Amino acid sequence: MKRREFLLVLGCASTIVLSSNQSIDASARELEPIELPASFQYPNGISHGSDGTLYIGSITSGQILRITPDDKTEIFFPGNNEVFAATALRLDEPRGILWGSSPDFLGTRSANGETVHRPPRIFAIDVRSGNVLQVIFMPEGGFGNDLAIDPDGGVYVTDSTLARIHYLAPGTSQLQTWVIDERFRAERIGLAGIARRSDGVLIVGNYSNGSLFKVMSQLEGSPTVEEIPLERSLENPEGMQFSPEGSLILTEGAATSGNGNLLRINILATGTTPTPIETLASDLKSPVNLTLVGQEIWVTESQIRHRLRPGQEAEVPDRFFVRRFKLL
């Protein structure tokens, strides 16, 4: 049975099988997860084509998997010295370009025992040939994290260290500062996830501080930035996208507690302050990014938390997954 057919059967089923430690809200149904190949570790970036083809990138290797609608799984891009991580992926389908961010998150140990980090960059890959079209270094040593694409092919990039959002205009090769705001800054990691609404409004999340911001372009002058009042601080907001009805769907990485969540927030709600936060699924293992097709959500469950905890670095999980959910 093909994957799409299997999902249709699951969508009509009255019962579902849940993982033993996972809680699912009545507003979402869990679908069969994708178990990734044994050689592929720490999934992060994820995007999709209009036919349902999935692209999944690794935090640690730069490998990018491609999974076609007929369930064929292949290494679309093997990673190299220029693209050594795929922390975010976004497909610009009209132009056949897969954009991604490549920060050296964990770094490598040098001969003298110091951890060395290669300069963060973003990249563009031709989806037909798999060839790298561009590698663009982050300005001023910034840390490029997540991406959003506009209809013209422009790329927005969150910067986790420089309290700003960058923009790459179509056909150019140099990132420009689009907006700076001190509220984007944090002691550890600032901006992470970013989502663009169809009207051009951007939502970004401050990873360490747990806040969300609405960023709106103006006909003249710099974009305006408004903090979204929330009923609680988020524990490490990461990947985010808008659902068809306009709600924000996002992951809560939960690096401290380990209880990762999939959330829904109606940021367009009027007359409700603070803004309610709906938990669609909990007990996820370091959920870091997502992509949406209609009512279906694919979440990369990175399981990266152990790499950041002293004494647990070598406890590599034996398998990795992309989790699936359907909004009800």
CSV table of C-alpha atoms in Angstrom, one decimal:
chain,number,residue,atom,x,y,z
A,1,MET,CA,0.0,0.0,0.0
A,2,LYS,CA,1.4,3.4,-0.9
A,3,ARG,CA,2.0,6.0,1.8
A,4,ARG,CA,-0.8,8.3,0.6
A,5,GLU,CA,-3.3,5.5,0.5
A,6,PHE,CA,-2.2,4.4,4.0
A,7,LEU,CA,-2.8,7.9,5.4
A,8,LEU,CA,-6.2,8.0,3.9
A,9,VAL,CA,-7.1,4.7,5.7
A,10,LEU,CA,-5.7,6.1,8.9
A,11,GLY,CA,-7.7,9.3,8.5
A,12,CYS,CA,-10.9,7.3,8.4
A,13,ALA,CA,-10.1,4.9,11.2
A,14,SER,CA,-11.9,5.3,14.5
A,15,THR,CA,-8.9,4.2,16.6
A,16,ILE,CA,-5.2,5.0,16.5
A,17,VAL,CA,-2.0,3.6,18.0
A,18,LEU,CA,0.0,6.0,20.0
A,19,SER,CA,3.6,5.7,21.2
A,20,SER,CA,3.7,4.6,24.9
A,21,ASN,CA,4.8,8.0,26.2
A,22,GLN,CA,3.0,10.4,23.9
A,23,SER,CA,-0.2,12.3,24.6
A,24,ILE,CA,-2.4,13.6,21.8
A,25,ASP,CA,-5.0,16.3,22.2
A,26,ALA,CA,-8.5,15.7,20.9
A,27,SER,CA,-7.9,18.4,18.3
A,28,ALA,CA,-5.3,16.3,16.5
A,29,ARG,CA,-4.9,12.7,15.5
A,30,GLU,CA,-1.6,10.9,15.3
A,31,LEU,CA,-0.8,9.2,12.0
A,32,GLU,CA,1.8,6.5,11.2
A,33,PRO,CA,5.3,8.0,11.8
A,34,ILE,CA,8.1,7.8,9.2
A,35,GLU,CA,11.0,5.8,10.5
A,36,LEU,CA,14.1,7.2,8.9
A,37,PRO,CA,17.0,5.0,7.6
A,38,ALA,CA,19.4,3.7,10.2
A,39,SER,CA,22.2,5.7,8.7
A,40,PHE,CA,20.3,9.0,9.0
A,41,GLN,CA,20.6,10.8,12.4
A,42,TYR,CA,19.2,13.9,14.1
A,43,PRO,CA,16.5,15.1,11.6
A,44,ASN,CA,15.8,18.9,11.7
A,45,GLY,CA,15.0,20.8,8.5
A,46,ILE,CA,11.9,19.6,6.7
A,47,SER,CA,10.0,20.8,3.6
A,48,HIS,CA,7.7,19.4,1.0
A,49,GLY,CA,6.6,19.7,-2.6
A,50,SER,CA,3.1,20.0,-3.9
A,51,ASP,CA,3.0,16.3,-4.8
A,52,GLY,CA,3.9,15.3,-1.2
A,53,THR,CA,7.6,14.7,-1.7
A,54,LEU,CA,9.4,15.3,1.5
A,55,TYR,CA,12.9,16.7,2.1
A,56,ILE,CA,14.4,16.1,5.5
A,57,GLY,CA,17.8,17.5,6.6
A,58,SER,CA,20.2,16.4,9.4
A,59,ILE,CA,21.4,18.8,12.1
A,60,THR,CA,24.8,17.1,12.3
A,61,SER,CA,25.7,15.8,8.8
A,62,GLY,CA,24.3,18.0,6.1
A,63,GLN,CA,22.6,14.9,4.6
A,64,ILE,CA,19.2,15.6,3.0
A,65,LEU,CA,16.7,12.7,2.5
A,66,ARG,CA,14.1,12.8,-0.2
A,67,ILE,CA,10.9,10.6,0.3
A,68,THR,CA,8.6,10.5,-2.7
A,69,PRO,CA,4.8,9.9,-2.6
A,70,ASP,CA,5.4,6.2,-3.6
A,71,ASP,CA,7.6,5.8,-0.5
A,72,LYS,CA,11.0,5.8,-2.2
A,73,THR,CA,13.6,7.0,0.2
A,74,GLU,CA,16.9,8.2,-1.1
A,75,ILE,CA,19.8,10.5,-0.1
A,76,PHE,CA,19.0,13.6,-2.2
A,77,PHE,CA,22.1,15.4,-1.0
A,78,PRO,CA,25.0,13.8,0.9
A,79,GLY,CA,26.4,16.8,2.7
A,80,ASN,CA,29.9,18.2,2.1
A,81,ASN,CA,32.4,20.7,3.4
A,82,GLU,CA,30.2,23.6,2.5
A,83,VAL,CA,26.9,22.2,3.6
A,84,PHE,CA,27.5,20.3,6.8
A,85,ALA,CA,24.1,20.7,8.5
A,86,ALA,CA,20.5,21.2,7.3
A,87,THR,CA,18.9,22.9,10.3
A,88,ALA,CA,16.1,24.4,8.2
A,89,LEU,CA,14.8,23.6,4.8
A,90,ARG,CA,12.3,25.5,2.7
A,91,LEU,CA,11.3,24.6,-0.9
A,92,ASP,CA,10.9,27.3,-3.5
A,93,GLU,CA,9.0,25.1,-5.8
A,94,PRO,CA,8.3,27.6,-8.7
A,95,ARG,CA,12.0,28.1,-9.1
A,96,GLY,CA,13.1,24.5,-8.2
A,97,ILE,CA,15.3,25.6,-5.3
A,98,LEU,CA,15.7,24.0,-1.9
A,99,TRP,CA,16.9,26.6,0.6
A,100,GLY,CA,18.5,25.7,3.9
A,101,SER,CA,20.5,26.9,6.8
A,102,SER,CA,23.8,25.3,7.8
A,103,PRO,CA,25.2,26.4,11.2
A,104,ASP,CA,27.9,24.3,12.9
A,105,PHE,CA,25.7,23.6,15.9
A,106,LEU,CA,27.9,21.2,17.8
A,107,GLY,CA,31.3,22.0,16.3
A,108,THR,CA,34.3,19.7,16.1
A,109,ARG,CA,37.1,19.1,18.5
A,110,SER,CA,40.5,20.4,17.4
A,111,ALA,CA,43.9,18.7,18.1
A,112,ASN,CA,44.3,20.9,21.2
A,113,GLY,CA,40.9,19.9,22.6
A,114,GLU,CA,39.1,23.1,21.7
A,115,THR,CA,35.7,23.1,20.0
A,116,VAL,CA,35.8,24.8,16.6
A,117,HIS,CA,32.7,26.0,14.8
A,118,ARG,CA,32.7,26.6,11.1
A,119,PRO,CA,31.0,29.9,10.0
A,120,PRO,CA,27.2,29.6,9.7
A,121,ARG,CA,25.8,30.0,6.2
A,122,ILE,CA,22.6,29.4,4.1
A,123,PHE,CA,22.6,27.4,0.9
A,124,ALA,CA,20.5,26.8,-2.2
A,125,ILE,CA,20.3,23.4,-4.0
A,126,ASP,CA,18.8,22.7,-7.4
A,127,VAL,CA,16.1,20.1,-6.8
A,128,ARG,CA,16.4,18.6,-10.2
A,129,SER,CA,20.2,18.0,-10.2
A,130,GLY,CA,21.0,18.1,-6.5
A,131,ASN,CA,23.8,20.6,-7.3
A,132,VAL,CA,24.6,23.4,-4.8
A,133,LEU,CA,23.7,26.7,-6.5
A,134,GLN,CA,24.8,29.1,-3.7
A,135,VAL,CA,26.4,29.2,-0.3
A,136,ILE,CA,26.0,32.5,1.5
A,137,PHE,CA,27.8,33.2,4.7
A,138,MET,CA,25.9,34.9,7.5
A,139,PRO,CA,26.8,38.6,7.9
A,140,GLU,CA,29.0,39.7,10.8
A,141,GLY,CA,29.4,36.2,12.1
A,142,GLY,CA,25.7,35.8,12.8
A,143,PHE,CA,24.0,32.5,13.4
A,144,GLY,CA,21.4,31.7,10.7
A,145,ASN,CA,18.7,29.5,12.1
A,146,ASP,CA,15.3,29.3,10.3
A,147,LEU,CA,14.0,30.4,6.9
A,148,ALA,CA,10.8,31.6,5.2
A,149,ILE,CA,10.2,32.1,1.5
A,150,ASP,CA,8.1,34.8,-0.1
A,151,PRO,CA,6.2,34.4,-3.4
A,152,ASP,CA,8.9,36.2,-5.4
A,153,GLY,CA,11.6,33.8,-4.1
A,154,GLY,CA,13.0,36.1,-1.5
A,155,VAL,CA,14.4,34.5,1.6
A,156,TYR,CA,14.0,35.6,5.2
A,157,VAL,CA,16.5,34.3,7.7
A,158,THR,CA,16.4,34.5,11.5
A,159,ASP,CA,19.7,35.3,13.3
A,160,SER,CA,20.0,33.7,16.7
A,161,THR,CA,22.9,36.0,17.9
A,162,LEU,CA,22.6,39.4,16.3
A,163,ALA,CA,18.9,40.2,17.2
A,164,ARG,CA,17.8,40.7,13.6
A,165,ILE,CA,16.1,39.2,10.6
A,166,HIS,CA,18.0,39.1,7.3
A,167,TYR,CA,16.5,39.2,3.8
A,168,LEU,CA,17.9,37.8,0.5
A,169,ALA,CA,16.3,39.5,-2.4
A,170,PRO,CA,15.6,37.3,-5.5
A,171,GLY,CA,18.5,36.9,-7.8
A,172,THR,CA,21.0,38.4,-5.3
A,173,SER,CA,23.9,36.8,-3.3
A,174,GLN,CA,24.2,39.0,-0.3
A,175,LEU,CA,22.0,39.0,2.8
A,176,GLN,CA,20.6,42.4,3.9
A,177,THR,CA,19.4,43.4,7.4
A,178,TRP,CA,15.6,43.5,7.2
A,179,VAL,CA,14.8,44.4,10.8
A,180,ILE,CA,16.7,44.8,14.1
A,181,ASP,CA,15.0,44.7,17.5
A,182,GLU,CA,16.7,44.3,20.9
A,183,ARG,CA,13.8,42.1,22.0
A,184,PHE,CA,15.0,39.5,19.6
A,185,ARG,CA,18.2,39.1,21.7
A,186,ALA,CA,18.8,36.5,24.4
A,187,GLU,CA,21.6,35.5,26.7
A,188,ARG,CA,22.0,32.2,24.9
A,189,ILE,CA,19.9,31.7,21.7
A,190,GLY,CA,17.7,34.5,20.3
A,191,LEU,CA,15.5,34.1,17.2
A,192,ALA,CA,14.8,30.6,15.9
A,193,GLY,CA,11.6,29.8,14.1
A,194,ILE,CA,10.0,32.0,11.5
A,195,ALA,CA,6.7,31.7,9.5
A,196,ARG,CA,5.3,33.9,6.8
A,197,ARG,CA,1.6,34.4,6.4
A,198,SER,CA,0.1,34.8,3.0
A,199,ASP,CA,-0.4,38.6,3.6
A,200,GLY,CA,3.3,39.0,4.3
A,201,VAL,CA,3.1,39.1,8.1
A,202,LEU,CA,6.0,37.3,9.8
A,203,ILE,CA,6.0,35.5,13.1
A,204,VAL,CA,9.3,34.8,14.8
A,205,GLY,CA,10.1,33.1,18.1
A,206,ASN,CA,12.8,33.9,20.7
A,207,TYR,CA,14.2,30.4,21.6
A,208,SER,CA,15.6,31.1,25.0
A,209,ASN,CA,13.1,33.8,26.2
A,210,GLY,CA,10.0,31.9,25.0
A,211,SER,CA,8.3,34.9,23.3
A,212,LEU,CA,6.7,35.4,19.9
A,213,PHE,CA,6.7,38.5,17.8
A,214,LYS,CA,4.7,39.7,14.9
A,215,VAL,CA,6.7,41.6,12.2
A,216,MET,CA,4.9,43.7,9.6
A,217,SER,CA,6.3,45.5,6.6
A,218,GLN,CA,5.5,49.1,6.1
A,219,LEU,CA,5.2,51.1,2.8
A,220,GLU,CA,7.8,53.5,4.2
A,221,GLY,CA,10.4,52.9,6.9
A,222,SER,CA,11.4,49.8,8.8
A,223,PRO,CA,9.0,47.0,9.6
A,224,THR,CA,7.1,47.2,12.9
A,225,VAL,CA,7.6,44.6,15.6
A,226,GLU,CA,4.9,43.7,18.2
A,227,GLU,CA,5.3,41.1,20.9
A,228,ILE,CA,2.3,38.7,21.0
A,229,PRO,CA,0.9,38.4,24.6
A,230,LEU,CA,0.8,34.7,25.5
A,231,GLU,CA,-0.8,33.0,28.5
A,232,ARG,CA,2.5,31.4,29.3
A,233,SER,CA,6.1,31.6,28.2
A,234,LEU,CA,7.1,29.0,25.7
A,235,GLU,CA,9.9,26.5,26.4
A,236,ASN,CA,12.1,27.0,23.4
A,237,PRO,CA,9.8,27.7,20.4
A,238,GLU,CA,11.3,26.4,17.2
A,239,GLY,CA,9.8,25.4,13.9
A,240,MET,CA,6.5,27.1,12.9
A,241,GLN,CA,4.1,27.3,10.0
A,242,PHE,CA,0.6,28.6,9.4
A,243,SER,CA,-2.3,26.2,9.0
A,244,PRO,CA,-4.9,26.7,6.3
A,245,GLU,CA,-7.3,28.4,8.7
A,246,GLY,CA,-4.6,30.9,9.8
A,247,SER,CA,-3.5,29.4,13.1
A,248,LEU,CA,0.1,29.2,14.0
A,249,ILE,CA,1.4,25.6,14.4
A,250,LEU,CA,4.7,25.4,16.2
A,251,THR,CA,7.0,23.1,18.0
A,252,GLU,CA,8.2,23.6,21.6
A,253,GLY,CA,11.6,22.0,21.8
A,254,ALA,CA,11.8,21.9,25.7
A,255,ALA,CA,15.5,21.6,26.0
A,256,THR,CA,15.4,21.8,29.8
A,257,SER,CA,12.3,19.7,30.7
A,258,GLY,CA,12.5,17.3,27.8
A,259,ASN,CA,8.8,17.4,27.3
A,260,GLY,CA,8.5,18.6,23.7
A,261,ASN,CA,5.1,19.8,22.4
A,262,LEU,CA,3.3,20.5,19.3
A,263,LEU,CA,1.2,23.7,19.7
A,264,ARG,CA,-1.5,25.7,18.0
A,265,ILE,CA,-1.9,29.4,18.7
A,266,ASN,CA,-4.6,31.6,17.1
A,267,ILE,CA,-2.6,34.8,16.8
A,268,LEU,CA,-5.4,36.5,14.9
A,269,ALA,CA,-7.8,36.1,17.9
A,270,THR,CA,-9.3,39.5,18.9
A,271,GLY,CA,-10.4,40.4,22.4
A,272,THR,CA,-8.5,37.6,24.0
A,273,THR,CA,-5.5,38.6,26.1
A,274,PRO,CA,-3.3,36.8,26.9
A,275,THR,CA,-3.4,34.6,23.8
A,276,PRO,CA,-4.4,31.0,24.6
A,277,ILE,CA,-2.0,28.2,23.7
A,278,GLU,CA,-3.4,24.8,22.7
A,279,THR,CA,-1.3,21.7,23.1
A,280,LEU,CA,-1.9,19.3,20.2
A,281,ALA,CA,0.7,16.7,21.3
A,282,SER,CA,3.2,16.3,24.1
A,283,ASP,CA,6.1,14.2,25.2
A,284,LEU,CA,7.8,14.6,21.9
A,285,LYS,CA,11.6,14.1,21.9
A,286,SER,CA,13.2,17.4,20.9
A,287,PRO,CA,10.8,18.4,18.1
A,288,VAL,CA,12.6,21.1,16.1
A,289,ASN,CA,10.9,21.8,12.8
A,290,LEU,CA,7.7,21.0,10.8
A,291,THR,CA,5.9,21.4,7.6
A,292,LEU,CA,2.2,21.4,6.8
A,293,VAL,CA,0.2,20.0,3.8
A,294,GLY,CA,-3.5,20.9,4.3
A,295,GLN,CA,-4.5,19.6,7.7
A,296,GLU,CA,-1.5,17.2,8.0
A,297,ILE,CA,1.6,18.1,10.0
A,298,TRP,CA,5.0,16.5,9.7
A,299,VAL,CA,7.3,17.1,12.7
A,300,THR,CA,11.0,16.3,12.9
A,301,GLU,CA,11.7,14.7,16.2
A,302,SER,CA,15.5,15.3,16.5
A,303,GLN,CA,16.2,13.6,19.9
A,304,ILE,CA,19.3,15.9,20.1
A,305,ARG,CA,18.9,16.7,23.8
A,306,HIS,CA,21.3,14.1,25.0
A,307,ARG,CA,24.1,15.6,23.0
A,308,LEU,CA,23.8,18.7,25.2
A,309,ARG,CA,23.8,17.0,28.6
A,310,PRO,CA,27.2,16.1,30.2
A,311,GLY,CA,27.7,12.4,30.4
A,312,GLN,CA,25.0,11.5,27.9
A,313,GLU,CA,26.7,12.5,24.7
A,314,ALA,CA,27.3,9.0,23.6
A,315,GLU,CA,23.7,7.7,24.1
A,316,VAL,CA,22.7,7.9,20.5
A,317,PRO,CA,19.2,6.7,19.8
A,318,ASP,CA,19.0,3.6,17.6
A,319,ARG,CA,16.3,5.1,15.3
A,320,PHE,CA,14.9,8.5,14.4
A,321,PHE,CA,11.4,9.5,13.2
A,322,VAL,CA,9.3,12.1,11.5
A,323,ARG,CA,6.1,12.3,13.5
A,324,ARG,CA,2.7,12.8,11.7
A,325,PHE,CA,-0.4,14.5,13.0
A,326,LYS,CA,-3.7,15.5,11.4
A,327,LEU,CA,-5.7,18.5,12.6
A,328,LEU,CA,-9.3,17.8,13.3
